[in-house]
mmCIF file of C-alpha atoms and ligand atoms in Angstrom:
data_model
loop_
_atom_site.group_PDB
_atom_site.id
_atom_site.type_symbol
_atom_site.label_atom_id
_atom_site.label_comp_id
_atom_site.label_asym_id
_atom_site.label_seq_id
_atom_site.Cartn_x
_atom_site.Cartn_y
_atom_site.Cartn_z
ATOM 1 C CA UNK A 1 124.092 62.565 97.906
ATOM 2 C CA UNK A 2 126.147 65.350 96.944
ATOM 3 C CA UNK A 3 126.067 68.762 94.874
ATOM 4 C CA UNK A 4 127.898 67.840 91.398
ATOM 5 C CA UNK A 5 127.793 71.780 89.754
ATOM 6 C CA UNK A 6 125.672 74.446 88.312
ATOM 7 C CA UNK A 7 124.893 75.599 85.376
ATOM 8 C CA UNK A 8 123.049 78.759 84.060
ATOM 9 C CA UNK A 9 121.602 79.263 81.096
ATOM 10 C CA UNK A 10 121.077 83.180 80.343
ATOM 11 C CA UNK A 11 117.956 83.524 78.039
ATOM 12 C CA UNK A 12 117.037 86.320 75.686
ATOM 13 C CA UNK A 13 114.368 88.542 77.442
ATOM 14 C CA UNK A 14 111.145 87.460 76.769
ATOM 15 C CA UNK A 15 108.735 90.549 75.678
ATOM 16 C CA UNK A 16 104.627 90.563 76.749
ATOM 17 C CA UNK A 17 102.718 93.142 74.809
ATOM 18 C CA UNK A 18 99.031 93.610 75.439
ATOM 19 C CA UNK A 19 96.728 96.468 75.159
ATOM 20 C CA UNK A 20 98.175 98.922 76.768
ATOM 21 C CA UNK A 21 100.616 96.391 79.222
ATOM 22 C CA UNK A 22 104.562 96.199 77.922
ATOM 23 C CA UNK A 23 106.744 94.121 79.926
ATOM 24 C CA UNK A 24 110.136 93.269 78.741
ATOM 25 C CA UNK A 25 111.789 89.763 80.847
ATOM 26 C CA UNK A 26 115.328 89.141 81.279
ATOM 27 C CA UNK A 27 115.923 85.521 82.967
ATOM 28 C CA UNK A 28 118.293 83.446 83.445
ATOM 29 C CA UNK A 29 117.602 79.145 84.135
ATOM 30 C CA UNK A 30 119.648 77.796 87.273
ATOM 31 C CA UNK A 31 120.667 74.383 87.921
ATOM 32 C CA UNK A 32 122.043 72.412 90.385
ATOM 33 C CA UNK A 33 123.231 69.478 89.741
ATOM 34 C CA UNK A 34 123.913 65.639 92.069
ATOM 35 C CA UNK A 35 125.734 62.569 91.723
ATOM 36 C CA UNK A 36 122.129 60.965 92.251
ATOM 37 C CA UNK A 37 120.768 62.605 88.808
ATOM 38 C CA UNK A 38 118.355 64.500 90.605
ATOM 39 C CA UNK A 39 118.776 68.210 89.976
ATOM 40 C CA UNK A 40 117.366 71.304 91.129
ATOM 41 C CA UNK A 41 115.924 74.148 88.592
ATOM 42 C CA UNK A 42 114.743 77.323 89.144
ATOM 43 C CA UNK A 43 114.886 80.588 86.935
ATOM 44 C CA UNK A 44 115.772 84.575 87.904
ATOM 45 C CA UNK A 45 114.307 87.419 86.624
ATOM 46 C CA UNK A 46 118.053 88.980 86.295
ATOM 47 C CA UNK A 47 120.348 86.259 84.665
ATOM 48 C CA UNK A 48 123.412 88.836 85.784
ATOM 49 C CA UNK A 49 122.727 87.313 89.571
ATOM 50 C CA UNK A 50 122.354 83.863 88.306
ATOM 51 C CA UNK A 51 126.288 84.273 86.820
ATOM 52 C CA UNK A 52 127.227 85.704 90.208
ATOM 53 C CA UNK A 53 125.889 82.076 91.606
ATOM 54 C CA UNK A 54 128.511 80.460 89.172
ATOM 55 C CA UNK A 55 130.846 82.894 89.902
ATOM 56 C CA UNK A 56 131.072 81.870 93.508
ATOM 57 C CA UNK A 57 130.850 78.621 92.906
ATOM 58 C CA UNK A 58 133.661 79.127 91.160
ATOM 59 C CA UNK A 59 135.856 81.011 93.593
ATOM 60 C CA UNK A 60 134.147 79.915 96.682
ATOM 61 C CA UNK A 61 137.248 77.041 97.190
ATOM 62 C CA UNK A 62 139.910 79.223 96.416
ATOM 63 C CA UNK A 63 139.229 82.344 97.899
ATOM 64 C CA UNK A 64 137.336 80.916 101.199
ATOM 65 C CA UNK A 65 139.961 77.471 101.850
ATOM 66 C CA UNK A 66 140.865 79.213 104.886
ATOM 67 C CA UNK A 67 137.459 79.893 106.565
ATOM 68 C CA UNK A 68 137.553 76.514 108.489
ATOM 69 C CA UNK A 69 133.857 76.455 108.861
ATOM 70 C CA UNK A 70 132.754 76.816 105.371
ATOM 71 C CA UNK A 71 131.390 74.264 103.259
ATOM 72 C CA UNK A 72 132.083 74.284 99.427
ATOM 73 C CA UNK A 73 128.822 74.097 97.437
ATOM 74 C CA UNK A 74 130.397 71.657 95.034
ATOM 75 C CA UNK A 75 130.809 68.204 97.705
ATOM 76 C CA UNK A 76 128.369 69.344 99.630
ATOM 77 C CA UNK A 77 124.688 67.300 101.035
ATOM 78 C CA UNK A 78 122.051 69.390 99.043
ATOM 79 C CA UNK A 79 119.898 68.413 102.585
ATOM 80 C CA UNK A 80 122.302 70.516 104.357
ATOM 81 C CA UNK A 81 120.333 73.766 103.564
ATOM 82 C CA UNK A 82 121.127 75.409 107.135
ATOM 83 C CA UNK A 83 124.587 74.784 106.570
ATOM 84 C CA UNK A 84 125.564 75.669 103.376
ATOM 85 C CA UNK A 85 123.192 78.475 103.435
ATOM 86 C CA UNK A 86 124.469 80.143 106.923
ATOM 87 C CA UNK A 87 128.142 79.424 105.001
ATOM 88 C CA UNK A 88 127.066 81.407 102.250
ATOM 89 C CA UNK A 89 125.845 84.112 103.911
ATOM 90 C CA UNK A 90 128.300 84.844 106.278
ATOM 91 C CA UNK A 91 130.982 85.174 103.379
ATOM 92 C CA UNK A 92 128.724 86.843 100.850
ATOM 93 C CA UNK A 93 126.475 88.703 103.624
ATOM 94 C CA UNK A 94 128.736 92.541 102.318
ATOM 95 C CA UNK A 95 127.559 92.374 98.758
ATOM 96 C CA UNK A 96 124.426 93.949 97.497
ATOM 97 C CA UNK A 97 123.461 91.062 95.583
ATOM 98 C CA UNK A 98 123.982 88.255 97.967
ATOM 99 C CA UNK A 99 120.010 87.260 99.195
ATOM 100 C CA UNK A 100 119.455 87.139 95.466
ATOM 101 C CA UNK A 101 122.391 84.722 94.848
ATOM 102 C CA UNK A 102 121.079 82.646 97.410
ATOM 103 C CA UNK A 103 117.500 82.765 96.491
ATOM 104 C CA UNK A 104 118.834 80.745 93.510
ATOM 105 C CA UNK A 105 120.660 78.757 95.374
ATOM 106 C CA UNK A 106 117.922 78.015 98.129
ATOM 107 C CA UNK A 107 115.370 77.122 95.519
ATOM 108 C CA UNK A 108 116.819 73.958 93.558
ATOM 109 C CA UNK A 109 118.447 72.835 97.211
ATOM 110 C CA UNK A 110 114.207 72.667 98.102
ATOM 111 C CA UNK A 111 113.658 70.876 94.710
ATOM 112 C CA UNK A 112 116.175 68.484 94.794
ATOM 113 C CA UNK A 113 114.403 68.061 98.381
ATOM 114 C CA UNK A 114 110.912 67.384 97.363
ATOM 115 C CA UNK A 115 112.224 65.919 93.689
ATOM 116 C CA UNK A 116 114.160 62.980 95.883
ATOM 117 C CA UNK A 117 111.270 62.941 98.524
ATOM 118 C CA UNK A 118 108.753 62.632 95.748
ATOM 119 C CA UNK A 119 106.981 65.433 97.482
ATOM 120 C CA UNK A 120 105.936 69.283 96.824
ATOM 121 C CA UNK A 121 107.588 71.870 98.536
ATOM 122 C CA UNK A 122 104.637 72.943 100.465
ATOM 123 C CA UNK A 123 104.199 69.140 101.853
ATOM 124 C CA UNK A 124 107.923 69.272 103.280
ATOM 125 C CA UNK A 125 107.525 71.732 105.122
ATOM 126 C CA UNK A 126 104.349 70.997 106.511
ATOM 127 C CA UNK A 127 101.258 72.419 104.531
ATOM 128 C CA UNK A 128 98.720 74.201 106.329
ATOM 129 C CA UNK A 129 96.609 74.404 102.986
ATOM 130 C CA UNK A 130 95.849 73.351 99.679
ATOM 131 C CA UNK A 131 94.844 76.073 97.894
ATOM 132 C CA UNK A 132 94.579 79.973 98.461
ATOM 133 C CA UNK A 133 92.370 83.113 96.982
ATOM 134 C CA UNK A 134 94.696 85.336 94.420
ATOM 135 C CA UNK A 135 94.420 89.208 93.498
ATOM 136 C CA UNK A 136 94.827 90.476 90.173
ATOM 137 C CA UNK A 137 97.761 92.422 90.594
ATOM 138 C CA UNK A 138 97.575 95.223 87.813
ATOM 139 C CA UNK A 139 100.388 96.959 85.972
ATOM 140 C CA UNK A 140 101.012 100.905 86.384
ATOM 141 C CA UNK A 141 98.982 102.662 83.359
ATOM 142 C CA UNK A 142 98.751 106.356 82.475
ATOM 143 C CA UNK A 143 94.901 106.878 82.234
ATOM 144 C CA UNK A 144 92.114 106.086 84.614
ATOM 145 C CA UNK A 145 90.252 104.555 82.256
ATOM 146 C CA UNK A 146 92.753 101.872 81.461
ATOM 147 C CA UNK A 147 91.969 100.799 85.146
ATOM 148 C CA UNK A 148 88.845 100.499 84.638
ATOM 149 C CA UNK A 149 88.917 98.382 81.383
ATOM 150 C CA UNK A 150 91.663 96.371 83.246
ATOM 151 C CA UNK A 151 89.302 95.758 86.581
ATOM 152 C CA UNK A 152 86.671 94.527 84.134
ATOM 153 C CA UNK A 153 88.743 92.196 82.512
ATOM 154 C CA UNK A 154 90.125 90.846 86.452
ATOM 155 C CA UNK A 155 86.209 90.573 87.261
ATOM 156 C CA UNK A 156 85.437 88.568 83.750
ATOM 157 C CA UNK A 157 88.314 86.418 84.489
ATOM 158 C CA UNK A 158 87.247 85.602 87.811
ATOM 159 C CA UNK A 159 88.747 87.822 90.327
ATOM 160 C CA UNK A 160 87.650 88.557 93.544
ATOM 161 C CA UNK A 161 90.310 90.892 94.388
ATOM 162 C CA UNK A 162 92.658 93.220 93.050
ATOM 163 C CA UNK A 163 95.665 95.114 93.855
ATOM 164 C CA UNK A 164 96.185 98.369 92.182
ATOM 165 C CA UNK A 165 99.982 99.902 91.024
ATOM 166 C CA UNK A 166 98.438 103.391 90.375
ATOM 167 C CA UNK A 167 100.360 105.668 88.297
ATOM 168 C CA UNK A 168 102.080 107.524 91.749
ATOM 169 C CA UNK A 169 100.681 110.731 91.914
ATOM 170 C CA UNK A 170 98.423 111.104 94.660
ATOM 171 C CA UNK A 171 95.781 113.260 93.229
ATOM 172 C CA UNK A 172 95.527 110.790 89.864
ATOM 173 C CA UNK A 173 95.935 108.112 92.600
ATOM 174 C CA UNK A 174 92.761 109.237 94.374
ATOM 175 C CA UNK A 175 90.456 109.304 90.813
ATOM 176 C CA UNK A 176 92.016 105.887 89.713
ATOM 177 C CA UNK A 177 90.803 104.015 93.378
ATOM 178 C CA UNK A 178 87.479 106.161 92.882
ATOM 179 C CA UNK A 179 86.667 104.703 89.316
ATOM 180 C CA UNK A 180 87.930 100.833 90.078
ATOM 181 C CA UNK A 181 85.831 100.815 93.631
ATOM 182 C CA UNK A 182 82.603 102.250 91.335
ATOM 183 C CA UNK A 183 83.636 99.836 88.646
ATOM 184 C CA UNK A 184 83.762 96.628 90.977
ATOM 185 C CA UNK A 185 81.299 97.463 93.664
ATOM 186 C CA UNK A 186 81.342 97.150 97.148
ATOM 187 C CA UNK A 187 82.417 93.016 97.399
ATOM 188 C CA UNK A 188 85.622 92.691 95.376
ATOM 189 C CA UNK A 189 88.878 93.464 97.914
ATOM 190 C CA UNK A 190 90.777 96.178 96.483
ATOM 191 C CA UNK A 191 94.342 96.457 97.537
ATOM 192 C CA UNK A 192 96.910 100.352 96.759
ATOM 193 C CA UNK A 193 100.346 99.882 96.350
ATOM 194 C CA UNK A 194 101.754 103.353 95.120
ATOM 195 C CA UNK A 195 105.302 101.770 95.387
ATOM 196 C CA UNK A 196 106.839 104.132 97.849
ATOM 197 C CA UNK A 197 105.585 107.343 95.822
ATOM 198 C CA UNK A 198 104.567 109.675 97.970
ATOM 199 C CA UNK A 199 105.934 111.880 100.744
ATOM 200 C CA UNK A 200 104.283 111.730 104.432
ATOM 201 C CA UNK A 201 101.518 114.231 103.988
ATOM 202 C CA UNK A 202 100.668 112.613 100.647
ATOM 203 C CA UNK A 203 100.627 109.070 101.946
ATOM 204 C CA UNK A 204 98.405 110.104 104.736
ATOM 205 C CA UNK A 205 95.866 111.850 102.243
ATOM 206 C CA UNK A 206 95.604 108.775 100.110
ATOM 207 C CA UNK A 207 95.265 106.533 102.894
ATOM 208 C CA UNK A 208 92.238 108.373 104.158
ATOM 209 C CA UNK A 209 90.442 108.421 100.831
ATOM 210 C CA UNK A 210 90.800 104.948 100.572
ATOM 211 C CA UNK A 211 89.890 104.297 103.774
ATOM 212 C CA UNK A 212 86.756 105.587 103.175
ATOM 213 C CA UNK A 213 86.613 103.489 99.820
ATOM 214 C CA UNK A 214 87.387 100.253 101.971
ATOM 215 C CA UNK A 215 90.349 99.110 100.468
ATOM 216 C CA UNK A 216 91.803 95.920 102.368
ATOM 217 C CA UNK A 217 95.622 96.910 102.194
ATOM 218 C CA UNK A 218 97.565 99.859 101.787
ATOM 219 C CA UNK A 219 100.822 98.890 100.157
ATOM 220 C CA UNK A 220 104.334 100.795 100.936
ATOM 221 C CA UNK A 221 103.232 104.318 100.970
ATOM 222 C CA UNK A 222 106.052 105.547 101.967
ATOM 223 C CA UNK A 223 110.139 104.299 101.242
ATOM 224 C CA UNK A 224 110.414 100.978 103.637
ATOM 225 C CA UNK A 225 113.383 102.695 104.865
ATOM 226 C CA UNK A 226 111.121 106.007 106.232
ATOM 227 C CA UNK A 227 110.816 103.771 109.279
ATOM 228 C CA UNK A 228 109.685 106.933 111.325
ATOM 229 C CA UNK A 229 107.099 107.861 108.520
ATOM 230 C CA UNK A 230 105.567 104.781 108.408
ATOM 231 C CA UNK A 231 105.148 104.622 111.994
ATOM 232 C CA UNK A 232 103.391 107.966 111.864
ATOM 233 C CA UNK A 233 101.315 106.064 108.969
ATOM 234 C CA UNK A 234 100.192 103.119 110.938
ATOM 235 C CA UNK A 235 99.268 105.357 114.042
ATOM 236 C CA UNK A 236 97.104 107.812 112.275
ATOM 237 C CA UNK A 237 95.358 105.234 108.860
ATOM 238 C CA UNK A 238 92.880 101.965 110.247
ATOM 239 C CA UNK A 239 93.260 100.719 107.116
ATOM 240 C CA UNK A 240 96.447 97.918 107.695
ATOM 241 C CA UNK A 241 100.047 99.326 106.356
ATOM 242 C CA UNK A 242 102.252 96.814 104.656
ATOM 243 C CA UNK A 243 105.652 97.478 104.060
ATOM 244 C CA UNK A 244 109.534 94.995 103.815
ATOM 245 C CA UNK A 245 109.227 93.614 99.783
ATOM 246 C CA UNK A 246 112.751 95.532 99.512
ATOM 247 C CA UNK A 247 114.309 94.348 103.006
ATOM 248 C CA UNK A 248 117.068 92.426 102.232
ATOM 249 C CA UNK A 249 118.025 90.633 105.561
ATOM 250 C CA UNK A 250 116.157 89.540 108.840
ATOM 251 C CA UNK A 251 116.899 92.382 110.567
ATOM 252 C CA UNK A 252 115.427 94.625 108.992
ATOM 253 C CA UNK A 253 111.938 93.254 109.480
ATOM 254 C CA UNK A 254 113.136 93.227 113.177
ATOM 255 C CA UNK A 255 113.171 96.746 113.534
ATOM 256 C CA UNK A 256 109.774 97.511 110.895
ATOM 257 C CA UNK A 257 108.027 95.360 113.641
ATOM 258 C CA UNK A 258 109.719 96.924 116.932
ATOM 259 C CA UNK A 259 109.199 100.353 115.381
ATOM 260 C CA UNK A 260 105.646 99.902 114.809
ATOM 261 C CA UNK A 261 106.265 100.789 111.355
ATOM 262 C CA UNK A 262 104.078 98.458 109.626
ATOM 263 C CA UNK A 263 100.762 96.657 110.065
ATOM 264 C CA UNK A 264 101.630 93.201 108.198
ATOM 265 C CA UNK A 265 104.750 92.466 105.876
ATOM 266 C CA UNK A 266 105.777 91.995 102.944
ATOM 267 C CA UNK A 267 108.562 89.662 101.452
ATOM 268 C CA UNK A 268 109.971 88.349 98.359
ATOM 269 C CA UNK A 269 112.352 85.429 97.701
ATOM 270 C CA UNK A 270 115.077 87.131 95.650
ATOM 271 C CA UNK A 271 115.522 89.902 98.548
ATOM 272 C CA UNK A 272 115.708 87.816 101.077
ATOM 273 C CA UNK A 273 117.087 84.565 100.325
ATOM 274 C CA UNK A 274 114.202 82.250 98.661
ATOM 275 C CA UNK A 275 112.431 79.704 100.530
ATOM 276 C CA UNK A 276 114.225 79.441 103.755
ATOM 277 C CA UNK A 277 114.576 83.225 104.631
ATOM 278 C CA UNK A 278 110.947 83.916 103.360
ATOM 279 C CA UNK A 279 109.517 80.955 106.064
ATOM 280 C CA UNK A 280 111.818 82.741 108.849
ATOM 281 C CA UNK A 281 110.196 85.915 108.082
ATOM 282 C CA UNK A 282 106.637 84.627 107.886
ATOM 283 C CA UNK A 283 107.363 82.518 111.674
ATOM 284 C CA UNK A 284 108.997 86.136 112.765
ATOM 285 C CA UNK A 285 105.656 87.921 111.686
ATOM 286 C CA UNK A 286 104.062 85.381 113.205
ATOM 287 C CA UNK A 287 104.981 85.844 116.572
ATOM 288 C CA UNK A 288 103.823 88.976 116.641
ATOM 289 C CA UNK A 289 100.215 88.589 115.448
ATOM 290 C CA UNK A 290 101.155 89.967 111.847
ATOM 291 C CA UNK A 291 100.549 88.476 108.612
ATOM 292 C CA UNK A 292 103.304 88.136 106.252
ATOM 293 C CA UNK A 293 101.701 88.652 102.480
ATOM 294 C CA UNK A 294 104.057 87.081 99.875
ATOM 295 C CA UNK A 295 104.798 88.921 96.655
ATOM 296 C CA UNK A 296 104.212 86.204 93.890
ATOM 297 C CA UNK A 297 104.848 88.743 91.228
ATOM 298 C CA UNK A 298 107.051 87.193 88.336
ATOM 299 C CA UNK A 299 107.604 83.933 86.320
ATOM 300 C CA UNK A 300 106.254 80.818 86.867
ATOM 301 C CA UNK A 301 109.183 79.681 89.047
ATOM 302 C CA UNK A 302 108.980 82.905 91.183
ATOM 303 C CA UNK A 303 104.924 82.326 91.745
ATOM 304 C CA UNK A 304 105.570 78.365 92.496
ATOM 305 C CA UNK A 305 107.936 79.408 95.118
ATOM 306 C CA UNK A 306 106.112 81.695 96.756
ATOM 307 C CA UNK A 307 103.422 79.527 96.629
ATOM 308 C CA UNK A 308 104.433 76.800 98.639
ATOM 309 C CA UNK A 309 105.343 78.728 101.475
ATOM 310 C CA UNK A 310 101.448 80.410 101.323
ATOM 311 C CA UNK A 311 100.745 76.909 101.711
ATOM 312 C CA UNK A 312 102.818 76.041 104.846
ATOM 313 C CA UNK A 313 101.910 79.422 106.891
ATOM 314 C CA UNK A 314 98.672 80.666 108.267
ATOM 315 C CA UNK A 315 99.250 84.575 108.728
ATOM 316 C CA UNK A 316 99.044 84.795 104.583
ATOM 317 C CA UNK A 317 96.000 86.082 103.167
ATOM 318 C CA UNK A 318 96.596 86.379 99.502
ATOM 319 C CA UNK A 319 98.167 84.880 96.352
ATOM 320 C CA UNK A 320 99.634 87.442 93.808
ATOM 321 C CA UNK A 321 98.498 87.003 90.630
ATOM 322 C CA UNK A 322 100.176 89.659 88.123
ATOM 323 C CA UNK A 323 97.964 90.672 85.309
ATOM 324 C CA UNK A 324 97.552 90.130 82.262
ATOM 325 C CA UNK A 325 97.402 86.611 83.880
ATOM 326 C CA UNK A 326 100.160 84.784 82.125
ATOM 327 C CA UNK A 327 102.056 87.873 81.320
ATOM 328 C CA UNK A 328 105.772 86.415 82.643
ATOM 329 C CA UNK A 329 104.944 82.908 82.066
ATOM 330 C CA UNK A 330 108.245 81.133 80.057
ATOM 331 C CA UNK A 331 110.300 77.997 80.113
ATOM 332 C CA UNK A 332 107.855 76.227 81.535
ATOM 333 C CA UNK A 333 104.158 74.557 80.392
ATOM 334 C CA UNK A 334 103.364 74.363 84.732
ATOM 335 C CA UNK A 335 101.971 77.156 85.202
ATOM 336 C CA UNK A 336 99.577 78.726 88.151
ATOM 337 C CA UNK A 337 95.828 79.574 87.160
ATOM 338 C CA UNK A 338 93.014 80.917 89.126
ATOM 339 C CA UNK A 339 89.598 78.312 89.728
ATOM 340 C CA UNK A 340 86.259 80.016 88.699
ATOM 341 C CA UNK A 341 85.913 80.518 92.988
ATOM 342 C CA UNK A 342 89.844 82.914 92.336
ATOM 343 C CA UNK A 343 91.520 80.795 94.234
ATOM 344 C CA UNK A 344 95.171 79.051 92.954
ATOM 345 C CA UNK A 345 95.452 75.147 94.237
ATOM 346 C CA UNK A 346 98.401 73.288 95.342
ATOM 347 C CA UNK A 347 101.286 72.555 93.265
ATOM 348 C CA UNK A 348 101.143 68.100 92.820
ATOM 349 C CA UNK A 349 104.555 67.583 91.383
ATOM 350 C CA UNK A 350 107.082 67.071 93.355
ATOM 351 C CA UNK A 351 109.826 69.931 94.173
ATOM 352 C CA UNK A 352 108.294 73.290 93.272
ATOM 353 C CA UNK A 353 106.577 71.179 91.061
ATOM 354 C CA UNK A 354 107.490 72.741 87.912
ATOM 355 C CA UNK A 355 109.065 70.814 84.678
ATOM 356 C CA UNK A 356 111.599 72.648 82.474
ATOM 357 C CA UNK A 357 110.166 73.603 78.811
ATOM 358 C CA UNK A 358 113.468 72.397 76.998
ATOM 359 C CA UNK A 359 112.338 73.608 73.193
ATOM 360 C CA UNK A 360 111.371 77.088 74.614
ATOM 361 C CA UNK A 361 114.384 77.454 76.923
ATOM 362 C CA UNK A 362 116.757 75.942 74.115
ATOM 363 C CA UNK A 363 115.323 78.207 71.338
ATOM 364 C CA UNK A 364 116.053 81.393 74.026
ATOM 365 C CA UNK A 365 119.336 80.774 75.548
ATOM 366 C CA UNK A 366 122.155 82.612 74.345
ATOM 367 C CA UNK A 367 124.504 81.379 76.811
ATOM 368 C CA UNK A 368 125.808 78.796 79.503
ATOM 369 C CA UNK A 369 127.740 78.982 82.425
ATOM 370 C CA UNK A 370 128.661 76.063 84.179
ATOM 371 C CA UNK A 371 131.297 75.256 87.263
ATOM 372 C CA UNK A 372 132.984 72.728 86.970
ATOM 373 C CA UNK A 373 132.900 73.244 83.022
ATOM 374 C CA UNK A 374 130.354 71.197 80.764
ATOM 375 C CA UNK A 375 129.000 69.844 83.914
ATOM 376 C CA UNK A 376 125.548 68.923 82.214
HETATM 377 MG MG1 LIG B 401 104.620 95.950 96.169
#
């Protein structure tokens, strides 16, 4: 089998208004096409990446024929992940954008996988699960009270936990985690994540009030690269530091963990690579008795992908559920729900397990890329 082209559709950005959520959705639709007929789909949140992929499709023969060990895209077994992955990286590892290139990349190579295999991602790799709790991860608002109305609704819904993205200033920070705890009592998990706000003494103020609220997680306090300052964090808070959703490259998570600078990780696919990467990270946290907590925040592609690799690790505790549940959801009718228990189930389809919505993708794509041309 072999990789025939690509081809990315760039859609118009898809708008969510609720209440008081707004949420505006660029995207772009990637795929990856074999002589076989079996093709690989998956979608990015920025549809300027997803040209980049064609881009270096397009160049990669030309401008890389000398580098004896690299293997074109286009010719190339979409089983050789390793391989053409490695390739890419090593040519592309300079540019900013690169991990998010191959995150689109990475994720139709694992659905042509499980699409030819007739088997979910998850399966593939070697499932330790079939289905996991979720958190209601909230959007930032102005006023307390909108967290309260929104921790209602997550409870209504079925939620048994919920991650808060307060509006980042500490003192505001402090009443907001003060009226959801007294709005969801004592047994929901409550999660901060501030989103690198505040500065050290801030961070450690916050972290001791919730503390004493028993939150679960405190999320990136401080700026992932305040290595230092979140090594100060972890020494002085009980309450478990995560930090590493912006880490672009293994290394990085290398020296969080050597450092002491953070408690358990974070990760997501377009930062470090998709699939592949994320499952290195996850073993790497592993190792060192961490957990590595996935960040399923964004469409339904994004969640599926995540998803599966929940299901193949252990040191995972949570899905994340963004709410409004349903707020990114596009191209697609597959998409990820909570049980009345708040836990998401295994994807059954095979691949990430996710079928393309052709009327609402057609109606919303206002252009095509494709190397070679008219590939499709
Ligand atoms: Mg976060």
């Amino acid at each position: 089998m072999r990789i025939v082209g690509v081809e990315v559709r760039v859609l118009k950005p898809q708008e969510f208004v609720e209440e008081a959520t707004r949420i505006n959705v660029p995207a772009a639709l990637i795929r990856i096409f074999t002589d076989k007929g079996v093709e690989g789909v998956t979608m990015l949140e920025e549809s300027i990446y997803a040209e980049e992929l064609v881009m270096k499709f397009r160049t990669a023969r030309r401008w890389l024929r000398s580098v004896e060990d690299f293997i074109p895209l286009v010719g190339a077994d979409p089983f050789d992940r390793e391989r053409i992955e490695k390739s890419f990286w090593d040519q592309y590892f300079f540019q900013r954008s690169a991990p998010t290139v191959l995150c689109a990349l990475d994720e139709c190579l694992w659905d042509i996988a499980g699409k030819v295999l007739g088997m979910p991602i998850y399966k593939l790799i070697g499932a330790y699960r079939e289905r996991i709790p979720a958190f209601a991860s909230t959007q930032s608002y102005d006023r307390v009270e909108d967290y309260v109305r929104v921790a209602e609704r997550c409870l209504e819904e079925g939620f048994k936990a919920i991650k808060i993205h307060p509006p980042r200033y500490w003192r505001k920070d402090i009443e907001v985690c003060r009226a959801v705890r007294e709005t969801v009592g004592d047994d929901i998990v409550l999660m901060l994540d501030p989103f690198h706000a505040y500065a050290r003494d801030e961070a450690l103020k916050v972290g001791r009030e919730i503390e004493k609220l028993d939150f679960y997680w405190y999320e990136d306090p401080l700026p992932t690269t305040d290595i230092e300052g979140l090594a100060y964090l972890c020494r002085k808070l009980d309450i478990q530091v995560l930090t590493g959703e912006d880490i672009h490259d293994l290394y990085g998570y290398a020296e969080l963990i050597t450092r002491g600078a953070a408690d358990s990780l974070r990760c997501v696919d377009v930062n470090v690579g998709g699939i592949t990467s994320m499952l290195k990270v996850a073993h790497l946290a592993e190792i060192f008795g961490m957990n590595c907590e996935l960040h399923s925040w964004g469409h339904p592609w994004q969640q599926a992908a995540h998803l599966h690799v929940m299901l193949a690790i252990k040191n995972c505790r949570f899905f994340e559920m963004p709410f409004p549940v349903g707020i990114f959801d596009q191209g697609t009718k597959d998409v990820i729900r909570i049980d009345r228990d708040g836990y998401v189930h295994a994807p059954r389809k095979p691949g990430l397990g996710l079928d393309v919505d052709w009327d609402d993708i057609e109606r919303r794509t206002i252009d095509v890329i494709s190397y070679p041309e008219r590939v499709s």
